[in-house]
Amino acid sequence: MPISGQGIQLDLGLQSPTQLHYNSLAHLDLNVPGERHEEVKRYVVDRADKDMARSKLLVCHDYKGGYKDDPFDRSYTFNFWCLCDTIVYFAHHRVTIPPPGWINTAHRNGTKILGTLIFEPDAEYDCLNLLTGPNAGATQTKYAPVGAPEEMPPLSTHYASVLAQLACDRGFDGWLMNFECDLLHKEHQGRMLFLWIQILRQELKKRIGSHSEVVWYDSVTVQGQLAWQCQLNSLNLPWLLSADSVFLDYHWKTTFPEFTARYFDSLAKELHPDKARRDIYFGVDVWGRGCHGGGGFQLHHALDHIQPNSQSLGFSVAVFGPAWTWESKQDEERRTWDKWWDDEVRFWIGPDDPISGDTNPSKSTPHTTSVTTPPSGAPSEPIPPCFHGPYRAISSFGETKAKALLAIPFYTTFSPGVGLSWFVEGERVMGPSSGWTDVDKQTSIGDHRFLWPAPAFVLPNRAWRRDESVSRTAFCFEDAWLGGSSLSIIVPPDVWAETSPEGSSQAIQNVVIPLEQLVFLHHTKYRIRLVYKAAHLDADKSIPSVAALAHVGCVDHDGDLSLTSPAAEQLANGWNGVEVCFQINAGTAKDECFCIIGLRLEGLSSAAEFTRPLKILVGLLSIRIEENLQADPVILGIQWLPATIDKAKPPIGSSLSGKLSWQVALKPRDITPSESVTAITAIDDPRPPWGFSFTSLAPMLSFVYHNIYAIAHNPEDAGSFKPEDATFIATTGIDGRINSVQFDNFPFRTVSAGAGVIRVRLYIRGVKETGQVVPWLRTPYIDIGVQSNRTITEIEENITGCCE
């Protein structure tokens, strides 16, 4: 989390009622009903949900030794959300809940996120309690023996309701069901579980919506035996029928995908009217534990047999343990974040070329998997040799999700959720430091088809140019417009040469750098804002004159595209901004169109000046439906709640401890002179008095986070300082709450209670979803009185020292 100093107690939501895991169902019962997280972003059903022909990708994130989102170091973060339909926040607690920051980031990128319900060995009785309810006295309950004609015992809906409500309150989208223990009452309990899963699905869809998801992990059979099948067959078919999808264990033989296809196709359609092959996930373990190919950079061996997005098989893929790229080498000397990122890009995106020790791309190679001892019930026969071609990254097996700008505002600073410093409007307000990690600050890192591992350039003749040997895409942690990083793109000089007419001394315009491909509605007006900076790799070299425009290009068809004249402005610290509005006029209002959004560079200097690589930093891309710009978010109702003093740990002297919170409201935008105001002439006048409409379903603007600043002053000197003199101390959001922050002994401790009253003014400076920062003159604040015998100078030195 970007904070200055470690004097802020981070409210990570680890204590009741915002606990992130429960070790038993009884533990869960003690904490319900829990707190509803109103501030987390909710999932919005998107175009990708309706694409029934596309295979899906599920990522099951399991971090060794527990999750380590270190707020004071750069840690592992998952960034290729554009490939991922569903992510599972997995852990070995009975009930694991995704943190709010993870939920925000997943939903911001159009990905569903699930919690985990797991029963491992020695959890048999808790597994039974799931079905009989908390007060059934499971150890004393009498059940009919197998084959007896007696009726099934009553099935409790208690935990189905509790788990569905928990997902609704916390804002995530469903559950992974992992039952890795025998069922005490065999088939009878299996039948009850079959019915219970259907009840859970119904409760989730009632509380969350049709997009909710229950994924069954292939473990216990319908006979109540823990026996991983690794394929779909009669022993695990009921779990697929009762759940939304099934996640097959990764110890499968190469013949299992074809068997599963034949078996599924043999089923009567009325048995599974809402199921397709894409609802069957074949698991692959990145660590290679019993997985064909051995995992890692040979994961493509397994994917070759699953054949996602192919007409022959078309199964979905569940990737388990993707943090392998980080964890497998984290203890190596000289291992850096940048080296990990190179491996991460290669693993997910490519290039599809050999890595030292991997497959030779020039020829196919035979491979025999040496399978580790599989779990009970999994196949133990050796896998026959098979042939695989050169290395292929995961992205080459799938299709990128179509991100639609229907309801979710699009905002990105191209942040991987880590950084070394913190920037506000190009000014470094914190750092450099050893780093920070805050998953809540993750945004889209751009469309991998255009940017990673190297950028693509579109020339004036519409030819695409991409050369990984001369140009790379990277994160710039040393300079950013907002947050901790910007996107760094190296434009090689020969790109400019290719765009210049022969014999011309003028560098031609229209070198386009595509950034994102999104889906837009026809007959809807959108506003795009881009912030960028141009620089040479050599700091002492002059920069040729370069201007930039926002580029919009239709992919589906040429379309009737109307754009307003771009509005450009020079921003602080060498950054530049450009805004443009556009609308697709073809078709009907219900039609959708793929559009590429990018940066169009114009070389304004002579071609001779473009002889060295040019570095372009992209700091912000935001896109909003124009109609929702009619009102601005504002802050009101600021409150300071002093912390309760812990008598067991009394503070040293007096201190600033407590919770700062506020509310967000909407202020209608002032009507500009260019907008008409219609005078009402009669009671039946059909014309609205204002020139814009409040009837749009587009969401109103809000904030993505708030920056908190502090300055100490005497009450009588309140007018002698400027807001700009305040010191940055924190951002909101690491706990998923953007409207509060908690302090513990920050930013100073006084020696003892003195006679003078010192006030600390706390400013709350919001960052809107358009990427605009609230001006200082409109930044709200609250004054907090503190008894102190220190001088203002001493206190300010203490604040500044704590914040460096």
C-alpha positions in Angstrom: 0.0 0.0 0.0 1.4 3.4 -0.9 1.8 5.0 2.6 4.5 7.2 3.9 6.2 5.6 6.9 4.8 2.6 8.8 2.9 4.6 11.5 -0.4 3.8 9.9 -2.1 0.7 11.1 -3.5 -1.0 8.0 -7.1 -2.2 8.5 -6.7 -5.4 6.4 -10.1 -6.7 7.3 -8.5 -9.6 9.2 -10.7 -9.2 12.3 -14.4 -9.8 12.8 -16.7 -8.8 11.3 -14.6 -8.6 8.1 -12.7 -11.8 8.6 -11.3 -13.4 5.5 -11.4 -17.0 6.5 -13.1 -19.4 9.0 -11.5 -22.7 10.2 -14.8 -24.5 10.7 -18.5 -24.1 10.1 -19.1 -23.4 13.7 -16.5 -20.6 13.4 -18.5 -19.3 10.5 -21.8 -19.4 12.5 -20.2 -17.3 15.2 -19.6 -14.5 12.8 -22.9 -14.2 10.8 -24.5 -12.0 9.9 -21.4 -10.1 9.0 -20.6 -6.7 7.6 -21.8 -5.8 4.1 -19.1 -4.3 1.9 -21.0 -1.6 0.0 -17.8 -0.1 -1.5 -16.5 -3.1 -3.4 -17.1 -3.2 -7.1 -19.8 -5.6 -8.2 -19.5 -7.8 -11.2 -21.4 -6.7 -14.3 -22.5 -9.3 -16.8 -20.5 -8.6 -19.9 -20.3 -9.7 -23.6 -17.9 -12.4 -22.6 -20.6 -14.1 -20.5 -22.8 -14.5 -23.6 -20.1 -16.0 -25.8 -21.1 -19.6 -25.5 -18.7 -20.8 -28.2 -15.5 -19.7 -26.4 -13.7 -22.0 -24.0 -13.1 -20.5 -20.5 -10.0 -20.0 -18.4 -10.1 -20.4 -14.6 -7.1 -19.5 -12.5 -6.8 -21.1 -9.1 -4.3 -19.0 -7.1 -2.6 -20.9 -4.3 0.3 -19.1 -2.7 2.9 -21.2 -0.8 2.7 -20.5 2.9 -0.2 -18.1 2.6 -0.7 -14.9 0.6 2.0 -12.3 0.8 0.6 -9.0 -0.5 3.4 -7.1 1.3 2.4 -3.4 1.6 6.1 -2.5 2.1 7.7 -4.5 -0.8 7.0 -5.5 -4.4 5.3 -8.9 -4.4 3.6 -11.3 -6.8 0.4 -10.0 -8.5 -1.6 -11.6 -11.2 -2.1 -9.2 -14.2 -3.4 -11.0 -17.2 -7.0 -10.6 -16.4 -8.0 -10.2 -20.0 -7.4 -14.0 -20.5 -9.1 -15.1 -17.3 -12.9 -15.6 -16.9 -12.8 -16.7 -13.3 -10.2 -16.6 -10.5 -10.4 -18.6 -7.4 -8.9 -17.2 -4.2 -7.8 -20.6 -2.8 -6.5 -21.4 0.7 -6.7 -24.4 3.1 -9.1 -22.9 5.6 -12.6 -24.3 5.8 -14.1 -21.1 4.3 -11.8 -18.6 2.5 -13.1 -15.2 1.3 -11.4 -13.1 -1.3 -10.1 -9.7 0.1 -12.0 -6.6 -1.1 -9.0 -5.4 -3.1 -8.9 -8.6 -5.0 -12.6 -8.4 -5.7 -12.3 -4.8 -6.9 -9.5 -5.6 -9.3 -11.1 -8.8 -10.7 -14.4 -7.0 -11.3 -12.7 -3.9 -12.7 -11.2 -6.2 -15.3 -14.4 -8.1 -16.1 -13.4 -11.3 -14.2 -15.5 -13.3 -11.7 -13.9 -14.2 -8.4 -14.8 -17.1 -6.2 -14.2 -18.1 -2.6 -13.3 -21.6 -1.4 -15.2 -24.1 0.7 -12.8 -27.0 1.5 -13.1 -30.2 3.5 -9.8 -32.0 3.9 -9.0 -35.3 5.8 -10.3 -35.2 9.4 -13.1 -32.9 8.4 -15.7 -35.6 7.8 -18.0 -34.5 10.6 -17.9 -30.9 9.6 -18.7 -32.0 6.0 -21.7 -33.8 7.3 -22.8 -30.7 9.3 -22.8 -28.8 6.1 -25.9 -30.9 5.0 -27.6 -31.4 8.4 -27.2 -27.9 9.8 -25.5 -26.5 12.9 -27.8 -28.1 15.5 -28.3 -31.6 14.1 -25.8 -33.3 16.4 -24.1 -35.0 13.5 -22.1 -37.5 15.6 -25.4 -38.8 17.1 -27.6 -38.8 14.0 -28.9 -42.2 12.8 -28.9 -42.8 9.1 -30.5 -45.6 7.0 -27.9 -48.2 5.9 -27.1 -48.4 2.2 -29.9 -50.1 0.3 -32.5 -49.6 3.0 -35.9 -48.3 2.0 -36.1 -45.7 4.7 -36.3 -42.0 3.7 -33.3 -39.7 3.5 -32.7 -37.6 6.6 -33.8 -34.0 6.5 -31.5 -31.7 4.4 -30.8 -28.4 6.0 -30.5 -25.3 3.8 -28.8 -23.3 6.6 -25.3 -23.2 5.2 -26.4 -22.8 1.6 -28.1 -19.6 2.7 -25.2 -18.5 4.8 -22.6 -19.0 2.1 -24.8 -17.4 -0.5 -25.4 -14.4 1.7 -21.7 -14.2 2.6 -20.8 -13.9 -1.1 -23.5 -11.3 -1.6 -22.4 -9.2 1.4 -18.7 -9.3 0.5 -19.2 -8.8 -3.2 -17.7 -12.0 -4.8 -19.4 -14.3 -7.2 -19.6 -17.9 -5.9 -17.6 -20.8 -4.5 -15.1 -23.5 -5.4 -16.3 -26.7 -3.7 -13.3 -28.9 -2.7 -14.4 -32.0 -0.8 -11.2 -34.0 -0.2 -12.5 -36.4 2.5 -14.7 -39.5 2.5 -18.4 -39.0 3.1 -19.3 -40.7 6.3 -22.6 -42.0 5.0 -21.5 -42.9 1.5 -24.2 -42.8 -1.2 -26.9 -41.4 1.1 -24.7 -38.4 1.9 -23.7 -38.1 -1.7 -27.3 -37.8 -2.7 -27.9 -35.2 -0.1 -24.8 -33.3 -1.3 -26.1 -33.4 -4.9 -29.3 -31.7 -3.7 -27.5 -29.3 -1.4 -25.3 -28.0 -4.3 -28.4 -27.2 -6.3 -29.8 -25.3 -3.4 -26.6 -23.3 -3.1 -26.8 -22.5 -6.8 -30.3 -21.3 -6.5 -29.5 -19.2 -3.4 -26.5 -17.6 -5.2 -28.5 -16.7 -8.3 -31.3 -15.3 -6.1 -28.9 -13.1 -4.1 -26.2 -12.3 -6.6 -27.6 -12.9 -10.1 -27.4 -15.2 -13.0 -23.6 -14.8 -13.3 -23.0 -16.5 -10.0 -20.9 -19.7 -10.2 -20.4 -22.9 -8.2 -17.4 -24.9 -9.4 -17.0 -28.5 -8.2 -13.5 -29.8 -7.8 -13.1 -33.4 -8.9 -12.4 -35.3 -5.6 -15.0 -37.4 -3.8 -17.2 -39.6 -5.9 -21.0 -40.1 -5.7 -20.3 -43.2 -3.7 -18.7 -41.1 -1.0 -15.2 -42.2 -1.7 -12.3 -39.8 -2.0 -11.1 -40.9 -5.5 -10.0 -38.3 -8.1 -11.3 -39.3 -11.5 -9.4 -36.8 -13.6 -12.1 -37.2 -16.3 -15.8 -37.0 -16.5 -17.5 -40.3 -15.9 -20.4 -41.9 -14.1 -18.7 -41.5 -10.7 -18.6 -37.7 -10.9 -21.3 -36.8 -13.5 -23.9 -35.7 -10.8 -21.5 -33.0 -9.5 -21.4 -31.4 -13.0 -25.1 -31.6 -13.3 -25.7 -30.0 -9.9 -23.0 -27.4 -10.1 -22.3 -24.8 -12.8 -19.0 -26.5 -13.9 -16.5 -29.1 -12.9 -12.8 -28.7 -12.3 -11.1 -32.1 -13.1 -8.0 -33.0 -11.2 -4.7 -32.6 -13.1 -3.5 -36.2 -12.8 -5.1 -37.1 -16.1 -3.8 -39.4 -18.9 -3.6 -38.1 -22.4 -6.5 -40.3 -23.4 -8.9 -38.8 -20.8 -9.9 -35.6 -22.7 -11.1 -37.7 -25.7 -12.9 -40.1 -23.4 -14.6 -37.2 -21.6 -15.8 -35.7 -24.9 -17.3 -39.0 -26.0 -18.9 -39.6 -22.6 -20.4 -36.1 -22.4 -21.7 -36.3 -26.0 -23.4 -39.6 -25.1 -25.6 -38.0 -22.4 -29.2 -37.2 -23.1 -29.5 -33.5 -23.8 -32.5 -33.2 -21.4 -30.2 -34.4 -18.7 -28.0 -31.3 -19.0 -29.9 -28.6 -20.9 -27.7 -25.8 -19.6 -24.3 -27.5 -19.9 -21.7 -27.7 -22.7 -18.1 -28.9 -23.0 -16.9 -25.5 -22.0 -18.3 -26.2 -18.5 -15.7 -28.9 -18.0 -12.4 -27.6 -16.8 -9.4 -29.8 -17.3 -6.9 -28.9 -14.5 -3.2 -28.2 -15.2 -0.7 -27.7 -12.4 2.0 -25.1 -13.1 4.2 -26.9 -10.6 3.9 -30.1 -12.6 2.8 -32.4 -9.8 1.5 -35.3 -11.9 0.6 -33.0 -14.7 1.4 -34.1 -18.3 4.4 -32.2 -19.5 5.7 -31.4 -16.1 4.2 -27.9 -15.8 6.2 -24.7 -15.9 7.3 -23.7 -19.4 6.1 -27.1 -20.7 2.5 -26.5 -19.7 1.7 -26.3 -23.4 2.2 -30.1 -23.6 -0.9 -30.5 -21.4 -2.9 -27.8 -23.2 -2.2 -29.5 -26.6 -4.4 -32.4 -25.3 -7.2 -30.3 -23.8 -7.5 -28.3 -27.1 -9.4 -25.3 -25.7 -11.3 -23.3 -28.3 -11.0 -26.1 -30.9 -14.0 -27.7 -32.6 -12.6 -31.2 -31.9 -12.6 -30.9 -28.1 -13.0 -27.3 -26.9 -12.8 -27.9 -23.1 -12.0 -25.1 -20.7 -8.8 -24.9 -18.7 -8.2 -24.5 -15.0 -4.6 -23.3 -14.2 -3.6 -24.2 -10.6 -0.6 -22.4 -8.9 0.2 -19.7 -11.4 2.6 -18.0 -8.9 5.1 -20.7 -9.8 6.9 -18.1 -11.9 7.6 -16.2 -8.6 7.9 -18.8 -6.0 10.1 -21.3 -7.8 12.9 -18.8 -8.0 12.2 -16.3 -5.2 15.2 -17.5 -3.1 17.7 -17.2 -5.9 20.4 -14.6 -5.6 20.1 -11.6 -7.8 16.4 -12.4 -8.5 14.7 -9.1 -9.2 11.1 -8.1 -9.8 12.0 -7.2 -13.4 13.4 -10.7 -14.0 10.3 -12.3 -12.6 8.1 -10.0 -14.9 10.0 -11.2 -17.9 9.3 -14.8 -16.9 5.6 -14.0 -16.2 5.1 -12.3 -19.6 6.8 -15.3 -21.3 4.6 -17.8 -19.5 1.3 -16.1 -20.3 1.9 -14.2 -23.5 5.2 -15.4 -25.1 7.2 -14.9 -27.2 6.7 -18.4 -28.5 10.5 -19.1 -28.7 12.7 -21.4 -26.7 13.9 -20.6 -23.2 17.1 -22.2 -22.0 16.4 -25.8 -21.3 13.0 -25.8 -23.0 11.6 -27.2 -26.3 13.5 -26.5 -29.5 11.1 -24.6 -31.8 12.7 -26.0 -35.0 11.3 -29.5 -34.6 8.8 -31.5 -32.7 10.0 -33.4 -29.7 8.8 -36.6 -28.0 7.8 -36.3 -24.4 7.1 -38.9 -21.7 5.8 -37.5 -18.5 7.2 -38.9 -15.3 4.1 -38.8 -13.2 4.5 -38.4 -9.4 2.6 -40.8 -7.2 -1.1 -39.8 -7.9 -3.6 -39.5 -5.2 -5.8 -42.4 -4.4 -8.1 -43.2 -7.2 -6.2 -41.4 -9.9 -4.7 -43.3 -12.8 -1.3 -44.8 -12.1 -0.4 -46.3 -15.5 2.6 -44.7 -17.3 1.6 -42.1 -19.9 2.7 -43.2 -23.4 5.1 -40.9 -25.4 3.6 -38.1 -27.4 4.9 -35.4 -29.6 4.8 -31.7 -29.0 5.9 -28.7 -31.0 7.7 -25.6 -29.9 6.9 -23.7 -26.7 3.5 -21.9 -26.8 2.3 -19.5 -24.1 -1.1 -19.8 -22.5 -2.5 -16.9 -24.5 -2.0 -18.8 -27.8 -4.5 -21.4 -26.7 -7.3 -19.0 -25.8 -9.2 -16.0 -26.9 -9.0 -12.6 -25.1 -12.2 -11.7 -23.4 -14.2 -8.9 -25.1 -14.4 -6.1 -22.6 -17.5 -4.1 -23.1 -18.1 -0.5 -22.0 -21.7 -1.0 -21.2 -21.8 -0.2 -17.5 -18.3 -0.4 -16.1 -16.2 2.8 -16.6 -12.8 2.1 -18.0 -9.9 3.5 -16.1 -6.3 2.4 -16.2 -2.9 3.8 -15.2 -1.3 0.5 -16.5 -0.5 -0.5 -12.9 0.6 -4.0 -12.0 -0.3 -3.3 -8.4 3.2 -2.7 -7.2 5.6 0.3 -7.2 8.6 2.0 -5.7 7.1 5.5 -5.4 3.7 7.2 -5.5 2.8 10.0 -7.9 0.0 12.5 -8.0 -0.3 14.4 -11.2 3.3 13.6 -12.1 4.7 14.7 -8.8 6.5 12.1 -6.7 4.9 12.4 -3.2 6.4 9.3 -1.7 9.6 7.3 -2.3 11.6 5.9 -3.8 11.5 3.0 -1.3 11.9 -0.7 -1.2 8.5 -0.9 -2.8 4.9 -1.6 -2.1 2.1 -4.0 -3.2 -1.6 -3.1 -3.3 -3.8 -5.4 -5.4 -6.6 -2.8 -5.2 -4.4 -0.4 -7.2 -4.1 -2.9 -10.1 -5.5 -1.7 -13.4 -5.5 -3.1 -17.0 -1.9 -3.3 -18.3 -3.1 -3.0 -21.8 -4.2 -5.5 -24.5 -1.4 -8.2 -24.7 -2.1 -8.6 -28.4 -0.7 -5.1 -29.0 1.7 -4.4 -26.1 3.3 -7.5 -24.6 6.1 -8.4 -24.8 6.7 -5.8 -27.5 4.5 -3.0 -28.9 2.8 -3.1 -32.2 2.9 0.0 -34.5 0.3 0.7 -37.1 1.7 2.6 -40.0 -0.2 5.0 -42.3 -0.8 2.3 -44.9 -2.5 0.3 -42.1 0.4 -2.2 -42.0 1.3 -3.6 -38.6 4.9 -3.5 -37.5 6.3 -5.4 -34.5 9.9 -6.2 -33.8 10.8 -7.6 -30.3 14.5 -7.2 -31.1 14.4 -3.4 -31.2 11.4 -2.4 -29.1 10.0 -3.6 -25.8 7.1 -2.7 -23.5 7.9 -2.2 -19.8 6.7 -0.5 -16.7 8.3 2.7 -15.7 8.5 3.0 -11.9 10.6 6.2 -11.9 8.0 8.4 -13.5 4.2 8.2 -13.5 1.2 10.5 -13.8 -0.9 8.8 -11.1 -0.1 5.9 -8.9 3.1 3.9 -9.0 4.0 3.4 -12.6 3.4 4.3 -16.2 3.6 2.3 -19.4 7.0 2.7 -21.2 7.0 2.1 -25.0 10.2 2.4 -27.0 9.6 3.6 -30.6 12.6 2.7 -32.7 13.9 5.3 -35.2 13.2 3.0 -38.2 9.5 3.1 -37.5 9.7 6.9 -38.3 11.8 6.2 -41.4 9.2 3.8 -42.7 6.5 6.4 -42.4 8.4 9.2 -44.2 7.9 9.6 -47.9 11.1 9.1 -49.9 13.0 12.3 -50.1 10.9 14.0 -47.5 12.4 16.0 -44.7 9.3 15.9 -42.6 8.5 12.9 -40.4 5.0 11.8 -41.4 2.1 11.6 -39.0 -0.1 8.7 -38.0 2.1 6.2 -36.2 -0.4 4.5 -34.0 0.3 2.6 -30.8 -2.7 0.4 -30.0 -3.4 0.2 -26.3 -6.8 -1.6 -25.8 -9.5 -3.3 -27.8 -12.9 -2.7 -26.3 -16.6 -3.2 -27.2 -18.7 -0.1 -27.6 -22.4 0.5 -28.2 -23.6 2.3 -31.3 -25.3 5.6 -30.9 -23.7 6.2 -27.5 -21.3 9.1 -27.0 -18.0 8.2 -25.3 -15.2 10.5 -24.0 -11.6 9.4 -24.0 -8.8 10.9 -22.0 -5.1 10.1 -22.5 -2.1 11.4 -20.6 1.4 10.8 -22.0 4.9 12.0 -22.0 7.7 11.8 -24.6 11.4 11.3 -23.6 14.7 10.2 -25.1 16.5 7.2 -23.6 19.5 9.5 -23.3 18.5 12.2 -20.7 20.9 14.7 -22.1 19.5 14.5 -25.6 16.8 16.9 -26.9 13.4 15.5 -27.6 12.0 16.0 -31.1 8.6 17.7 -31.3 5.9 15.0 -30.9 2.2 15.5 -30.5 -0.3 12.8 -29.8 -4.0 12.2 -30.4 -6.4 9.6 -29.1 -6.9 7.0 -31.8 -10.2 5.2 -32.3 -10.5 2.5 -35.0 -13.4 0.2 -35.6 -12.6 -3.5 -36.0 -15.9 -5.1 -36.9 -16.6 -2.7 -39.8 -15.6 0.7 -41.0 -18.7 2.2 -39.4 -19.9 5.7 -39.4 -17.6 7.1 -36.8 -17.8 10.7 -35.7 -15.1 12.3 -33.5 -14.9 15.8 -32.0 -11.9 17.9 -32.3 -9.3 16.8 -29.7 -8.7 19.0 -26.8 -5.0 19.0 -25.8 -3.4 20.5 -22.7 0.0 20.8 -21.2 0.0 19.2 -17.7 2.5 19.4 -14.8 5.9 17.9 -14.8 6.3 17.4 -18.6 3.1 15.4 -19.0 0.5 16.1 -21.7 -3.2 15.4 -21.9 -5.7 14.9 -24.8 -9.4 14.4 -24.8 -11.8 13.4 -27.6 -15.4 12.3 -27.9 -16.6 9.8 -30.4 -19.8 8.0 -31.4 -20.5 5.1 -33.8 -23.5 6.2 -35.9 -24.2 3.0 -37.9 -26.8 0.4 -37.0 -29.1 0.6 -34.0 -28.6 1.6 -30.4 -28.4 -2.1 -29.4 -25.6 -2.9 -31.8 -22.0 -3.4 -30.5 -18.7 -2.8 -32.2 -15.1 -3.7 -31.4 -12.8 -0.6 -31.4 -9.1 -0.2 -30.9 -8.1 2.6 -28.7 -4.6 3.9 -29.0 -2.2 6.7 -29.1 -1.6 8.4 -32.5 1.8 10.0 -32.7 2.6 13.0 -34.9 6.2 13.7 -35.6 6.4 17.5 -35.9 10.1 17.9 -36.3 12.2 17.0 -39.3 12.8 13.3 -40.0 16.5 13.8 -39.3 15.7 14.4 -35.7 14.1 10.9 -35.3 17.4 9.0 -35.4 17.4 7.7 -31.9 14.8 5.6 -30.0 12.0 7.6 -28.5 10.4 6.6 -25.2 6.7 7.2 -24.8 5.3 7.0 -21.3 1.5 6.5 -21.1 0.2 7.5 -17.7 -3.6 7.3 -18.0 -6.4 6.0 -20.3 -9.9 6.6 -19.2 -13.2 6.1 -21.1 -16.6 7.1 -20.0 -20.1 7.4 -21.4 -20.5 11.1 -22.0 -23.9 11.3 -20.3 -22.5 10.3 -16.9 -20.3 13.4 -16.9 -23.3 15.4 -15.9 -22.5 15.1 -12.2 -19.3 15.1 -10.2 -18.6 13.0 -7.1 -17.9 15.1 -4.0 -17.0 14.3 -0.4 -19.2 15.2 2.6 -19.9 14.1 6.1 -16.2 13.8 7.1 -15.9 12.2 10.6 -13.0 11.5 12.9 -13.5 8.7 15.4 -10.7 8.6 18.0 -9.3 5.2 18.8 -10.3 3.6 22.1 -7.3 3.5 24.4 -6.0 0.0 25.1 -5.3 0.1 28.9 -2.9 -2.9 28.5 -0.8 -0.9 25.9 -1.1 2.8 26.9 0.4 5.2 24.3 3.6 7.0 25.0 2.6 10.6 25.4 -0.4 11.7 23.3 -0.8 10.4 19.7 -3.0 10.8 16.7 -5.0 7.5 16.5 -8.4 6.9 15.1 -10.5 6.3 12.0 -11.1 8.9 9.3 -14.2 8.3 7.3 -16.5 10.2 4.9 -19.3 9.8 2.4 -19.4 10.3 -1.3 -22.3 12.3 -2.9 -23.0 13.6 -6.4 -23.0 17.3 -7.3 -24.8 18.2 -10.6 -22.4 19.8 -13.1 -22.9 23.5 -13.7 -24.6 24.2 -17.0 -22.2 25.8 -19.4 -23.1 28.8 -21.6 -23.1 26.6 -24.7 -26.0 24.5 -23.2 -29.5 25.6 -23.6 -31.8 26.2 -20.6 -35.4 26.0 -21.7 -37.8 28.2 -19.9 -41.0 26.4 -19.0 -43.9 28.2 -20.7 -46.8 26.0 -19.7 -47.7 23.1 -17.4 -47.9 20.8 -20.4 -44.5 21.9 -22.0 -42.9 18.6 -23.1 -39.4 20.1 -23.3 -37.0 19.4 -20.3 -35.5 22.5 -18.9 -31.9 21.2 -19.1 -29.8 20.3 -22.0 -28.7 16.9 -20.7 -30.6 13.9 -19.4 -30.6 12.1 -16.1 -32.4 9.1 -17.6 -29.3 7.2 -18.8 -28.5 3.9 -17.3 -24.8 4.7 -17.4 -23.3 4.8 -13.9 -22.4 8.2 -12.4 -18.8 9.0 -11.8 -17.1 8.0 -8.6 -13.6 7.9 -7.1 -11.1 5.1 -7.5 -9.2 6.1 -4.4 -8.3 9.0 -2.2 -4.9 10.5 -1.2 -4.6 11.6 2.4 -2.4 14.6 3.3 -1.7 16.2 6.7 -0.3 19.5 8.1 0.0 20.7 11.7 -1.0 24.3 12.7 -2.2 26.5 15.5 -5.9 27.3 15.5 -5.2 31.0 15.2 -2.9 30.4 12.2 -5.4 28.4 10.1 -5.2 31.0 7.2 -1.4 31.3 7.1 -0.7 28.1 5.1 -1.8 26.6 1.8 -3.2 23.2 1.2 -0.3 22.5 -1.2 2.0 22.7 1.9 0.5 19.5 3.4 2.4 16.2 3.4 1.2 13.1 1.7 0.7 10.3 4.2 -1.5 7.6 2.6 -3.9 6.3 0.0 -7.1 4.4 0.7 -8.1 1.0 -0.7 -5.8 -1.7 0.6 -8.8 -3.1 2.5 -11.2 -2.5 -0.4 -12.7 0.6 1.3 -12.1 3.8 -0.4 -14.0 6.0 2.0 -12.0 5.5 5.2 -8.5 5.0 6.6 -7.4 4.1 10.1 -4.4 5.7 11.9 -2.4 4.3 14.8 0.0 6.7 16.5 0.5 8.7 13.3 2.0 11.0 12.3 3.6 12.0 15.6 3.8 11.3 19.3 4.1 14.1 21.8 6.2 13.8 24.9 3.4 14.7 27.2 0.2 16.7 27.3 1.2 20.3 27.1 -0.7 23.5 27.6 -0.9 24.4 23.9 -3.6 23.0 21.5 -2.2 21.9 18.2 -4.4 21.0 15.3 -3.7 18.5 12.6 -5.5 19.2 9.3 -6.2 16.1 7.3 -7.0 16.6 3.6 -8.9 14.0 1.5 -8.0 14.5 -2.1 -9.9 12.1 -4.4 -8.9 10.7 -7.8 -12.0 10.3 -10.1 -12.6 7.5 -12.5 -11.8 9.9 -15.3 -8.2 10.1 -13.9 -8.8 13.7 -12.7 -7.5 14.7 -9.3 -9.7 17.0 -7.2 -8.2 20.5 -7.2 -6.7 21.7 -3.9 -9.2 24.5 -3.7 -12.0 22.0 -3.7 -10.3 19.4 -1.5 -12.2 18.9 1.8 -10.5 18.6 5.1 -11.1 18.1 8.8 -9.2 19.7 11.8 -8.3 17.4 14.7 -7.2 18.9 18.0 -4.2 17.5 19.7 -2.8 18.6 23.1 1.0 19.1 22.7 4.0 20.9 24.3 5.9 20.7 21.0 6.3 23.6 18.6 4.7 23.5 15.2 8.2 23.2 13.6 9.0 20.2 15.7 5.7 18.5 14.8 6.1 19.3 11.1 9.6 17.8 11.2 8.2 14.7 12.8 5.5 14.4 10.2 7.9 14.9 7.3 10.5 12.5 8.8 7.8 9.8 9.3 6.7 10.2 5.7 10.1 9.9 4.0 
